[in-house]
CSV table of C-alpha atoms in Angstrom, one decimal:
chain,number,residue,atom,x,y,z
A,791,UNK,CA,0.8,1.5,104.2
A,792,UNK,CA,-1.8,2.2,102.2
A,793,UNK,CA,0.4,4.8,99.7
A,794,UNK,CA,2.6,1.8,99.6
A,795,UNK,CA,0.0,-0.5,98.5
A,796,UNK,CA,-1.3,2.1,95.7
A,797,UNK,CA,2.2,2.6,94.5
A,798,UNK,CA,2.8,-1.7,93.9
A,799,UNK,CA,-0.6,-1.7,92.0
A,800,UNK,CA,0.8,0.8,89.7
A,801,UNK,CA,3.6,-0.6,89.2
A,802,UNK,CA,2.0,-4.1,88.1
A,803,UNK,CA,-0.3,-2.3,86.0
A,804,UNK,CA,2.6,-0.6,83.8
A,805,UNK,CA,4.5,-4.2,83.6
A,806,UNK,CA,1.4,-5.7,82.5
A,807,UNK,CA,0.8,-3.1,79.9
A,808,UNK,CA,4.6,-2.9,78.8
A,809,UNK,CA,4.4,-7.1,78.1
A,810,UNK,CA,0.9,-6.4,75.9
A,811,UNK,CA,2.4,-4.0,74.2
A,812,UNK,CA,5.6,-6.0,73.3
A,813,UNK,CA,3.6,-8.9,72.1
A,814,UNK,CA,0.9,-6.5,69.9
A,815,UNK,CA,4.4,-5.3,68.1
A,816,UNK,CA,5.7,-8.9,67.8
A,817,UNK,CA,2.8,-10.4,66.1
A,818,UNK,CA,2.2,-7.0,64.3
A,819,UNK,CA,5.6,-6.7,62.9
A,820,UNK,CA,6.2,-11.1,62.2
A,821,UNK,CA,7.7,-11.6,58.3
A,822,UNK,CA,5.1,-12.3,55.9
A,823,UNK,CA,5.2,-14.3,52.9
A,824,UNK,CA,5.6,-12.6,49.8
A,825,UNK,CA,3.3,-13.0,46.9
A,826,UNK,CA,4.7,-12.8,43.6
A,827,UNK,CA,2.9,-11.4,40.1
A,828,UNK,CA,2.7,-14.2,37.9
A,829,UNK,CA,2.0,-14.5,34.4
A,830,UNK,CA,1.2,-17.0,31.7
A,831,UNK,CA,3.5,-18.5,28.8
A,832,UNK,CA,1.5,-18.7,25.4
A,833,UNK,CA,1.3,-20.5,22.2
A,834,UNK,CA,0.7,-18.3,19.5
A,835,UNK,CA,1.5,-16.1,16.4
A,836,UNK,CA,3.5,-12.9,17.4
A,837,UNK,CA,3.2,-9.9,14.7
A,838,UNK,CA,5.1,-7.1,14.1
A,839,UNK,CA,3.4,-4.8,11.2
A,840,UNK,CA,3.0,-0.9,10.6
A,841,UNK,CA,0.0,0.1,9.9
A,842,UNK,CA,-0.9,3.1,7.3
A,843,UNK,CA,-4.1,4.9,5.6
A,844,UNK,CA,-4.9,4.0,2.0
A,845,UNK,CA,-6.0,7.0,-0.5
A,846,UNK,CA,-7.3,5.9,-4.1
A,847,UNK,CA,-7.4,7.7,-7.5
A,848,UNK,CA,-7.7,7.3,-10.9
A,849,UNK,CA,-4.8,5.5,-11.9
A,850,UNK,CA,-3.8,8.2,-14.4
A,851,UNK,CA,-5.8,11.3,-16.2
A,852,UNK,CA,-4.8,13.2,-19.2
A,853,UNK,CA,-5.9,14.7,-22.5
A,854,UNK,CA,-6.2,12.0,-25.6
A,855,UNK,CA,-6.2,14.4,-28.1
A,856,UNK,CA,-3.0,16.6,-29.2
A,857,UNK,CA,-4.2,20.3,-29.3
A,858,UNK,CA,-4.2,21.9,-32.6
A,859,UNK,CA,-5.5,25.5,-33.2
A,860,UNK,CA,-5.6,25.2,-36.9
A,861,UNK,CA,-7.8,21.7,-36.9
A,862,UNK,CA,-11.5,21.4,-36.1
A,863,UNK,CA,-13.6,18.6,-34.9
A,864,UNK,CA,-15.9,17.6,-37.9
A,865,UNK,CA,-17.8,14.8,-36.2
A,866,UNK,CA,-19.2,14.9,-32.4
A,867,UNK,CA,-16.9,13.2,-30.4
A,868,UNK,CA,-17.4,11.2,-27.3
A,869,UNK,CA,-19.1,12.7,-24.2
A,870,UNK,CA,-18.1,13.4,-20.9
A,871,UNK,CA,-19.6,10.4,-18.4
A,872,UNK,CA,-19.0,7.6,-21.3
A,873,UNK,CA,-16.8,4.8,-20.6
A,874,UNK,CA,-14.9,3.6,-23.5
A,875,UNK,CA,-12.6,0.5,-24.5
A,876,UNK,CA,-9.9,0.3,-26.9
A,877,UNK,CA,-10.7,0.2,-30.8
A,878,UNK,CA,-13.3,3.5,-30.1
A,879,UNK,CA,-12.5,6.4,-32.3
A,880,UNK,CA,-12.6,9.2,-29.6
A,881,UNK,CA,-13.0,11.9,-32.3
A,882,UNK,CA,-12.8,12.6,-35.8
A,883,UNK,CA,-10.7,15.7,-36.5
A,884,UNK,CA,-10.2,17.4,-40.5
A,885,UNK,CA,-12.3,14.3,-40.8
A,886,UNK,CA,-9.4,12.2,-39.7
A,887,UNK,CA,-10.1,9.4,-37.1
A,888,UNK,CA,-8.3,8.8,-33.1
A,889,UNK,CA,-8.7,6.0,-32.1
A,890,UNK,CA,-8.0,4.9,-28.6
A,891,UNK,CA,-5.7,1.9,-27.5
A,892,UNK,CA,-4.1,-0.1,-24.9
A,893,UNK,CA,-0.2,0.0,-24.7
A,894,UNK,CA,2.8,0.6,-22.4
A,895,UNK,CA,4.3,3.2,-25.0
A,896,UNK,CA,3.1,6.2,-26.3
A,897,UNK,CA,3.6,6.4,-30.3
A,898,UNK,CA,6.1,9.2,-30.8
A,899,UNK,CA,6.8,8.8,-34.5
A,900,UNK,CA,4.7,7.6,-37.5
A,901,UNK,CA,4.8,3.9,-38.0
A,902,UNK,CA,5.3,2.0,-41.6
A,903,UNK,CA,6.4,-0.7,-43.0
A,904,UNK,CA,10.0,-1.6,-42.0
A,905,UNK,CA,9.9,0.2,-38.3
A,906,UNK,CA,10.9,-1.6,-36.0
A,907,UNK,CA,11.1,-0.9,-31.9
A,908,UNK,CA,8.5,-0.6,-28.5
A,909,UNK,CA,6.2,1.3,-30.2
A,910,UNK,CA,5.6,-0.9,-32.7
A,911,UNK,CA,5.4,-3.8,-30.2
A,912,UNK,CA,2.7,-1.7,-28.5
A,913,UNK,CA,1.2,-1.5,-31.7
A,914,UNK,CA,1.2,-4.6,-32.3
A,915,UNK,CA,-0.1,-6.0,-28.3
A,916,UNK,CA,-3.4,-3.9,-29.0
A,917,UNK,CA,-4.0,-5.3,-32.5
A,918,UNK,CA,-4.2,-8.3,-30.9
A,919,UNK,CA,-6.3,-7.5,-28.0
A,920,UNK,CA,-8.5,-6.3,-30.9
A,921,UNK,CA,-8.9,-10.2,-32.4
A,922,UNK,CA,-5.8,-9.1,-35.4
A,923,UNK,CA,-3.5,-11.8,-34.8
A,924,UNK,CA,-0.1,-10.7,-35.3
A,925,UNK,CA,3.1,-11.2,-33.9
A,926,UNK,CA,4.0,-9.0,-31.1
A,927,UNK,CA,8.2,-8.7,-32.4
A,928,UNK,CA,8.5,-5.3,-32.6
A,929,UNK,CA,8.9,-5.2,-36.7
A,930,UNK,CA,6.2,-3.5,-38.6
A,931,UNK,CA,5.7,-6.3,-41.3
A,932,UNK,CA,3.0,-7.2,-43.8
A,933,UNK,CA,0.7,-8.8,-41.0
A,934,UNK,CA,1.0,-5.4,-39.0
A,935,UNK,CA,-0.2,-3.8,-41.7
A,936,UNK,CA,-2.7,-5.9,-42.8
A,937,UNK,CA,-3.9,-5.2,-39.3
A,938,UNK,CA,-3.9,-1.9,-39.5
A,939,UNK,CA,-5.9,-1.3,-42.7
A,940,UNK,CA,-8.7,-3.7,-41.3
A,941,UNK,CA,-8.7,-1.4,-37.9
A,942,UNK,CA,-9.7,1.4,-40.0
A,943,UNK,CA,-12.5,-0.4,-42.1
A,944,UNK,CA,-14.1,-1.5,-38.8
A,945,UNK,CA,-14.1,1.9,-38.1
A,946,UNK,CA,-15.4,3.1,-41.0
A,947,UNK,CA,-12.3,4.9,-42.5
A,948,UNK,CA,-9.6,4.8,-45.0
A,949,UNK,CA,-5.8,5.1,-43.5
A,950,UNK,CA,-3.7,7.4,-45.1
A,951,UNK,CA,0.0,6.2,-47.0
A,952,UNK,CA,3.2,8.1,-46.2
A,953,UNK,CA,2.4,10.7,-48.4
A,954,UNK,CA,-0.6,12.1,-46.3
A,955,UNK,CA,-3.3,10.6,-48.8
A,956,UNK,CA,-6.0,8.1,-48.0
A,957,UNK,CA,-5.4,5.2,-49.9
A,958,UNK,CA,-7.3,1.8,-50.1
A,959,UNK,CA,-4.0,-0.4,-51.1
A,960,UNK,CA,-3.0,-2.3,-47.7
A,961,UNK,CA,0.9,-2.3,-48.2
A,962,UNK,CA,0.6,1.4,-48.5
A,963,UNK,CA,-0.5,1.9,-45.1
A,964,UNK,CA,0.7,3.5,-42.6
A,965,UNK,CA,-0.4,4.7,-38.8
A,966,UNK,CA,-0.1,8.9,-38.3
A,967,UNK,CA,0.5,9.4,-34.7
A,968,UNK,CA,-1.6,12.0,-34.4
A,969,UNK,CA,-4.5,9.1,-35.2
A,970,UNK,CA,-3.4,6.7,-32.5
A,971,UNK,CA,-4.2,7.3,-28.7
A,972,UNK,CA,-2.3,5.1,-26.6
A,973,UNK,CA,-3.1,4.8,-22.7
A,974,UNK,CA,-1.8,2.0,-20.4
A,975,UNK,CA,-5.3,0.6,-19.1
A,976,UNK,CA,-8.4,0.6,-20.7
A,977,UNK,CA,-11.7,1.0,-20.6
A,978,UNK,CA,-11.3,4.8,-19.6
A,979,UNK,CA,-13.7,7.3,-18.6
A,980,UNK,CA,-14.4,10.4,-20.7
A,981,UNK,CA,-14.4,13.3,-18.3
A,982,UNK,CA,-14.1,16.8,-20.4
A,983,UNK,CA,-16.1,16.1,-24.3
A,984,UNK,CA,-13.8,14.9,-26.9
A,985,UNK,CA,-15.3,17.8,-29.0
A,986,UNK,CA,-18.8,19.5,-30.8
A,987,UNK,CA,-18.7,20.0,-34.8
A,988,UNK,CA,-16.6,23.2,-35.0
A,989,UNK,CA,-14.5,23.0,-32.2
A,990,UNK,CA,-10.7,23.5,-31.7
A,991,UNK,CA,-8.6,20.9,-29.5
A,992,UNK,CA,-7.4,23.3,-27.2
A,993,UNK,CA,-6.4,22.8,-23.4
A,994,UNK,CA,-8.2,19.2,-22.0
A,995,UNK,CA,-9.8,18.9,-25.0
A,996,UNK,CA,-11.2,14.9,-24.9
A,997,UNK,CA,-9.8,14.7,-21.3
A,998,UNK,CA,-10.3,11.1,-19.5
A,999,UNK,CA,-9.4,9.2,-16.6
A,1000,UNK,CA,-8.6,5.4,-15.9
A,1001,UNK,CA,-11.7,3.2,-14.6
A,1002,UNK,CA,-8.4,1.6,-12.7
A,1003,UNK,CA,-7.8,2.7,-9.2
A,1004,UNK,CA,-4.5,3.1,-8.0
A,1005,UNK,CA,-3.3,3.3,-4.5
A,1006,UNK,CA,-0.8,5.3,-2.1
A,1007,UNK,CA,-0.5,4.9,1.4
A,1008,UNK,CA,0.5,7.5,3.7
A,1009,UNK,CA,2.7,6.5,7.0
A,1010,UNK,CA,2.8,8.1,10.3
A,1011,UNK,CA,6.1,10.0,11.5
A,1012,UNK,CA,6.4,7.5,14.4
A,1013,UNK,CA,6.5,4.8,11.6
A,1014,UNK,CA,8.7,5.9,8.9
A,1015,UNK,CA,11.9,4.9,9.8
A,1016,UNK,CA,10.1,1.5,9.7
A,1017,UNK,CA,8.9,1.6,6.0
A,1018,UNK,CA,10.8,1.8,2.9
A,1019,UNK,CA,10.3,0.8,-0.9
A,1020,UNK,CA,9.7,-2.8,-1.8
A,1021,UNK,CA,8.0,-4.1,1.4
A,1022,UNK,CA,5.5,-6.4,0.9
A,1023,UNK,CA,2.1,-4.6,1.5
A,1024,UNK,CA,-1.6,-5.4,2.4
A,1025,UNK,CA,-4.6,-3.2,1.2
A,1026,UNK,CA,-8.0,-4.0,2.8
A,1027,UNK,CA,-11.4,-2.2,2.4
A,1028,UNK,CA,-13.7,-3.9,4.2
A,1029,UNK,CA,-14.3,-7.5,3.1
A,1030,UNK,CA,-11.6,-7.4,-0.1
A,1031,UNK,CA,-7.8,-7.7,0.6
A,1032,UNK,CA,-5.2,-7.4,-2.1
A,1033,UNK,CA,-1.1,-8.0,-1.9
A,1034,UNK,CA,1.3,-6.0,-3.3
A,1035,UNK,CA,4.6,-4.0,-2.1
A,1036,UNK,CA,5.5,-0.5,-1.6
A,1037,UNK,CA,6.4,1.5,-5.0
A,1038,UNK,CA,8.2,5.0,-5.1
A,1039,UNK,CA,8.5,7.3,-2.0
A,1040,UNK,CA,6.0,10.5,-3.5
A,1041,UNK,CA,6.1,12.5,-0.5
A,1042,UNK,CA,7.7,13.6,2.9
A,1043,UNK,CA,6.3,15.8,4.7
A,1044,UNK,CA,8.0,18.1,7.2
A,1045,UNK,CA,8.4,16.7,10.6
A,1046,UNK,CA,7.8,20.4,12.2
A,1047,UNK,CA,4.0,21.4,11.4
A,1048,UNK,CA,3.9,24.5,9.4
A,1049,UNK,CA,7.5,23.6,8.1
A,1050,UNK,CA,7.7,24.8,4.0
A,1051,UNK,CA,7.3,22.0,1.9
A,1052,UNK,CA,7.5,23.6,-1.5
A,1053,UNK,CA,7.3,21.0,-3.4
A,1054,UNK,CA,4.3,18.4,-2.0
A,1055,UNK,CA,3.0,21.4,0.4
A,1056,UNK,CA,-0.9,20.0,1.1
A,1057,UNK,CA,-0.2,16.5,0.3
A,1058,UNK,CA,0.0,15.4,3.5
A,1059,UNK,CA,-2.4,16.3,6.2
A,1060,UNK,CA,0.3,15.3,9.2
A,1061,UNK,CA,3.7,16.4,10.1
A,1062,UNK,CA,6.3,14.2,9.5
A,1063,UNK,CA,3.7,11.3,7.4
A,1064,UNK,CA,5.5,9.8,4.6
A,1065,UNK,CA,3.9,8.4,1.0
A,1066,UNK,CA,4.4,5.6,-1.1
A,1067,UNK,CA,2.6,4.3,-4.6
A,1068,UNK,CA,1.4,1.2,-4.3
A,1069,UNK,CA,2.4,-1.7,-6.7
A,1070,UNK,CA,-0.4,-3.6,-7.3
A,1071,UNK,CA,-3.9,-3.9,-8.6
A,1072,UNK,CA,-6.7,-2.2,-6.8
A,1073,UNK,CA,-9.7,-4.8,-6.8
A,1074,UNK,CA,-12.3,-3.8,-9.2
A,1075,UNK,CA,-15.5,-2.7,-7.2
A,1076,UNK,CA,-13.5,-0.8,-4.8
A,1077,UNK,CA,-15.1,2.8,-4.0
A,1078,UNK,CA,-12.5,5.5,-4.7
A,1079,UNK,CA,-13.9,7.8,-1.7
A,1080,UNK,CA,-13.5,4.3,0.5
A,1081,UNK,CA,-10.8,4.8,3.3
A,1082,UNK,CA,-8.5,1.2,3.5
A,1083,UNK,CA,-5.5,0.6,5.6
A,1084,UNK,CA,-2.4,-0.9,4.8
A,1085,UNK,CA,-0.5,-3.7,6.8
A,1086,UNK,CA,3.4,-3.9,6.5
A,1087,UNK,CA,4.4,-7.3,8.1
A,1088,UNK,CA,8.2,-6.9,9.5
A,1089,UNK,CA,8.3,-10.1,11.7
A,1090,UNK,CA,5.4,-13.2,12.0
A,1091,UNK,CA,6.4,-16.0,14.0
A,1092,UNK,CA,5.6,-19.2,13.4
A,1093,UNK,CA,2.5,-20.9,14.5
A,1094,UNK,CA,2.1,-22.1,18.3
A,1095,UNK,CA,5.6,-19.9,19.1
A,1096,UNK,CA,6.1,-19.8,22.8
A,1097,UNK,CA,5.6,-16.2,23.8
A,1098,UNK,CA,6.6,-14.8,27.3
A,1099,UNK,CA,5.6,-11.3,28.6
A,1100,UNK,CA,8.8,-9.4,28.0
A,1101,UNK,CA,8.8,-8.2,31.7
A,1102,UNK,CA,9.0,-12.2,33.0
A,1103,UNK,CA,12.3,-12.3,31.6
A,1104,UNK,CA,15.5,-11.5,33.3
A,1105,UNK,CA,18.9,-10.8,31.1
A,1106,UNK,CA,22.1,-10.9,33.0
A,1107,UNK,CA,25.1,-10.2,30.0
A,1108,UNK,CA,23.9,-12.3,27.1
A,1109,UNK,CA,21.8,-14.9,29.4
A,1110,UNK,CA,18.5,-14.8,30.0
A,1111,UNK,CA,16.1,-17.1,32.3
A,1112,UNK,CA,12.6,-17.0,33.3
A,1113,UNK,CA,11.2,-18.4,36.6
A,1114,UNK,CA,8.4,-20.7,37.3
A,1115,UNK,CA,6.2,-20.2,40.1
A,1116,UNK,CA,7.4,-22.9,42.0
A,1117,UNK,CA,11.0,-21.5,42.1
A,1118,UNK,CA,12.5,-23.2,39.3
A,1119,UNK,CA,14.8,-21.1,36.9
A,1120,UNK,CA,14.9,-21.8,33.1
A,1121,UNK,CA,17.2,-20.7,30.6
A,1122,UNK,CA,15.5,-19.4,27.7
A,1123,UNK,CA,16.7,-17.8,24.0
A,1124,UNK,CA,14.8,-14.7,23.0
A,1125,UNK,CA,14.2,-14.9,18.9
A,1126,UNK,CA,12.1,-11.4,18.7
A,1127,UNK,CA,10.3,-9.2,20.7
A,1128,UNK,CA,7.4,-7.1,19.9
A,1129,UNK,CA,5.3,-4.2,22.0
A,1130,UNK,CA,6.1,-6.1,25.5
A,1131,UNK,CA,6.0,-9.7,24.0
A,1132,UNK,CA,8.8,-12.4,23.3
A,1133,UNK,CA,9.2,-15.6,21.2
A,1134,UNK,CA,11.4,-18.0,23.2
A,1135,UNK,CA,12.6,-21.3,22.8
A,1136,UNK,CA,13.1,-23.3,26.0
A,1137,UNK,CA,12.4,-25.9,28.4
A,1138,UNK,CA,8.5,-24.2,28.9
A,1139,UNK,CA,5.1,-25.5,28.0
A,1140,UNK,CA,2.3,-23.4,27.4
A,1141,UNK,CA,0.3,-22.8,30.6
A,1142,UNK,CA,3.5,-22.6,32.5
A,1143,UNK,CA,3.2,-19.7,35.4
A,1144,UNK,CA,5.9,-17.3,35.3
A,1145,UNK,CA,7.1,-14.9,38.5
A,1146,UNK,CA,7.6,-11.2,37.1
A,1147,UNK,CA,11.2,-10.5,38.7
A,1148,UNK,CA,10.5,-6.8,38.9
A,1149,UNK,CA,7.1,-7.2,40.5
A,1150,UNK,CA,8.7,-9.5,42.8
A,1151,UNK,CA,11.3,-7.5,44.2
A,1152,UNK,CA,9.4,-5.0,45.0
A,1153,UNK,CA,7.4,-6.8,46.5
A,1154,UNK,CA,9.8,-8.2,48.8
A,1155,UNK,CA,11.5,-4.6,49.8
C-alpha cells in the first residue's frame, strides 16, 4: 500500500514537471518581432574629388648671360640675392650692355629694321611694358627703333648699327642678341653674380630664378587612373585658394617600389604616384617650402540632392526601390554614387526613415 502510494506521488511529480517544462520552452521559444536598421535620407551636396599633394618651385631657372671665354666683364654686374625687373642691365660685357626683358620668345637672331616675326613682337610687348609705345605687329619699323635707341640712353649706352659700331643715328640701330635677355616673368631673382671686373662668362655665369612659383601636384597610385591632363584643379595653402587645370603628365613612377625608373628615378617618393604641371598662377605670398593640396572635382551634385546610404537601396535588373520604415516601397532612380552614398530622385523627403534590406534579413534569419 504504502509502495503504491510512493509510486503515484512520483508519478504526479514527473507530469507536473514535464507540463513546466513544456510551457518554459513555449514562451521561451514564441516569434519575436524583428527590428530593422534604419537610416536617414538627406538633403545635401554629394562630392566626388581626388585629392593630391602640391610641391612649388621657381617657375624657371637658368643662366642670362651666353658664356664667352674670349669676353670679360668690365663693369660689376648684379649680385646674387637682388631682385630685378625688366629694363635692368644685368652686366656690361667688352663694355657692351644686357639688359633683361619680359617676353614669350627668346631672341635667336639680331633684329633691324625690316624684321619682321615673334621675336620682334616680343620685342616689341616689353618696349611697351617699359612706357615705349609702339605697336606690338611683329614688324621692326621706325617706332621700334625709335624705341630701341631710347632703351639704351636710359641706360646710359649707345647701341650699335649692323656693322658692329656704336652709332648715335636712331634709323641705324639695331638690337645684338647677345645684348638682349629675354625671360617669360619678371622681376627675377639673381642667384649666382652676374660677374666681377675681369671675369669670364663661363658655366651659370649671371644665373637667376623666377620670383613666380609654379606648381606640380603629385597623385597617389590608387588615384591615377582617376586623373588625367586638363581637369579643372584647386590649389589651397592654408587661407588662399587658386583655380587652374592639370598641365603635362612629368612623371610616373613605377608601381613596384624599387622598380628602375631611369628617367624621373627620385622624383617621386611613392610607388606608383603620378605628376602633373599645374596651369595656373601660384598666388603671390605663397611660401615655396609650404605643403598645399590639390582637389580634382569629378562629380558635385546639386544643392539639397536627395542622398540615400547606398546600402538602403535594393536593385533587382535595372529597378531599384528603397523602403520606408513603415513598409512602404518606393521606386527610386540612382544619378551617382560616391564612397557608400547616392543621389536619387524619387517620391522621398528628407527625414524619411529608410529599412537597410541587408540588415533586415539578417535580422529576420
Amino acid at each position: 500500500m504504502a509502495v503504491a502510494f510512493g509510486l503515484a506521488i512520483a508519478v504526479s511529480a514527473m507530469v507536473i514537471a514535464y507540463v513546466g517544462l513544456n510551457n518554459f520552452f513555449q514562451e521561451t521559444t514564441a516569434p519575436v518581432s524583428p527590428t530593422h536598421a534604419t537610416v536617414a535620407v538627406t538633403q545635401d551636396v554629394l562630392l566626388e574629388a581626388v585629392y593630391g599633394n602640391v610641391s612649388l618651385a621657381p617657375a624657371w631657372s637658368r643662366s642670362l648671360v651666353e658664356q664667352s671665354a674670349d669676353k670679360l666683364v668690365t663693369r660689376p654686374g648684379r649680385t646674387a640675392g637682388e631682385t630685378v625687373d625688366q629694363g635692368t642691365v644685368l652686366t656690361v660685357i667688352n663694355e657692351r650692355p644686357v639688359i633683361l626683358l619680359q617676353g614669350d620668345t627668346v631672341l635667336y637672331r639680331d633684329l633691324e629694321r625690316g624684321n619682321s616675326g615673334e621675336d620682334v613682337k616680343a620685342l616689341q610687348k616689353a618696349l611697351n611694358q617699359l612706357g615705349f609705345g609702339v605697336v606690338a605687329d611683329g614688324k621692326f619699323g621706325a617706332l621700334t627703333q625709335r624705341a630701341v635707341f631710347k632703351l639704351y640712353q636710359r641706360n646710359g649706352f649707345v647701341p650699335l648699327s649692323a656693322a658692329g659700331a656704336p652709332t648715335t643715328q636712331i634709323s641705324q640701330t639695331i638690337v645684338p642678341r647677345a645684348e638682349v635677355s629675354m625671360v617669360t616673368s619678371v622681376p627675377v631673382r639673381i642667384v649666382n653674380s652676374c660677374g666681377t671686373i675681369g671675369e669670364r662668362p663661363g658655366a651659370d655665369f649671371c644665373l637667376a630664378e623666377a620670383t613666380r612659383l609654379s606648381a606640380e601636384i603629385e597623385f597617389s597610385a590608387e588615384d591615377r587612373e582617376l586623373v588625367a591632363s586638363g581637369d579643372k584643379a584647386t590649389l589651397s595653402w592654408d587661407s588662399q585658394e587658386v583655380t587652374g587645370t592639370l598641365g603635362e603628365q612629368i612623371h610616373d613612377s613605377p608601381l613596384t617600389p624599387g622598380a628602375t625608373d631611369a628617367q624621373d628615378q627620385g622624383t617621386s617618393s611613392r610607388a606608383g604616384a603620378i605628376r602633373f604641371r599645374f596651369i595656373g598662377n601660384v598666388p603671390d605670398g605663397v611660401n615655396s617650402n609650404a605643403g598645399g593640396e590639390a582637389e580634382i572635382r569629378k562629380y558635385e551634385s546639386p544643392q539639397d540632392s536627395l542622398i540615400v546610404a547606398q546600402i538602403a537601396i535594393s536593385q533587382v535588373g535595372d529597378r531599384s526601390t528603397v523602403e520606408t520604415s513603415n513598409g512602404t516601397t518606393i521606386p527610386v532612380q540612382i544619378v551617382r554614387c560616391v564612397t557608400g552614398k547616392c543621389v536619387v530622385t524619387g517620391e522621398l523627403v528628407a527625414g524619411d526613415s529608410l529599412k537597410i534590406p541587408s540588415l533586415a534579413d539578417s535580422t529576420n534569419g
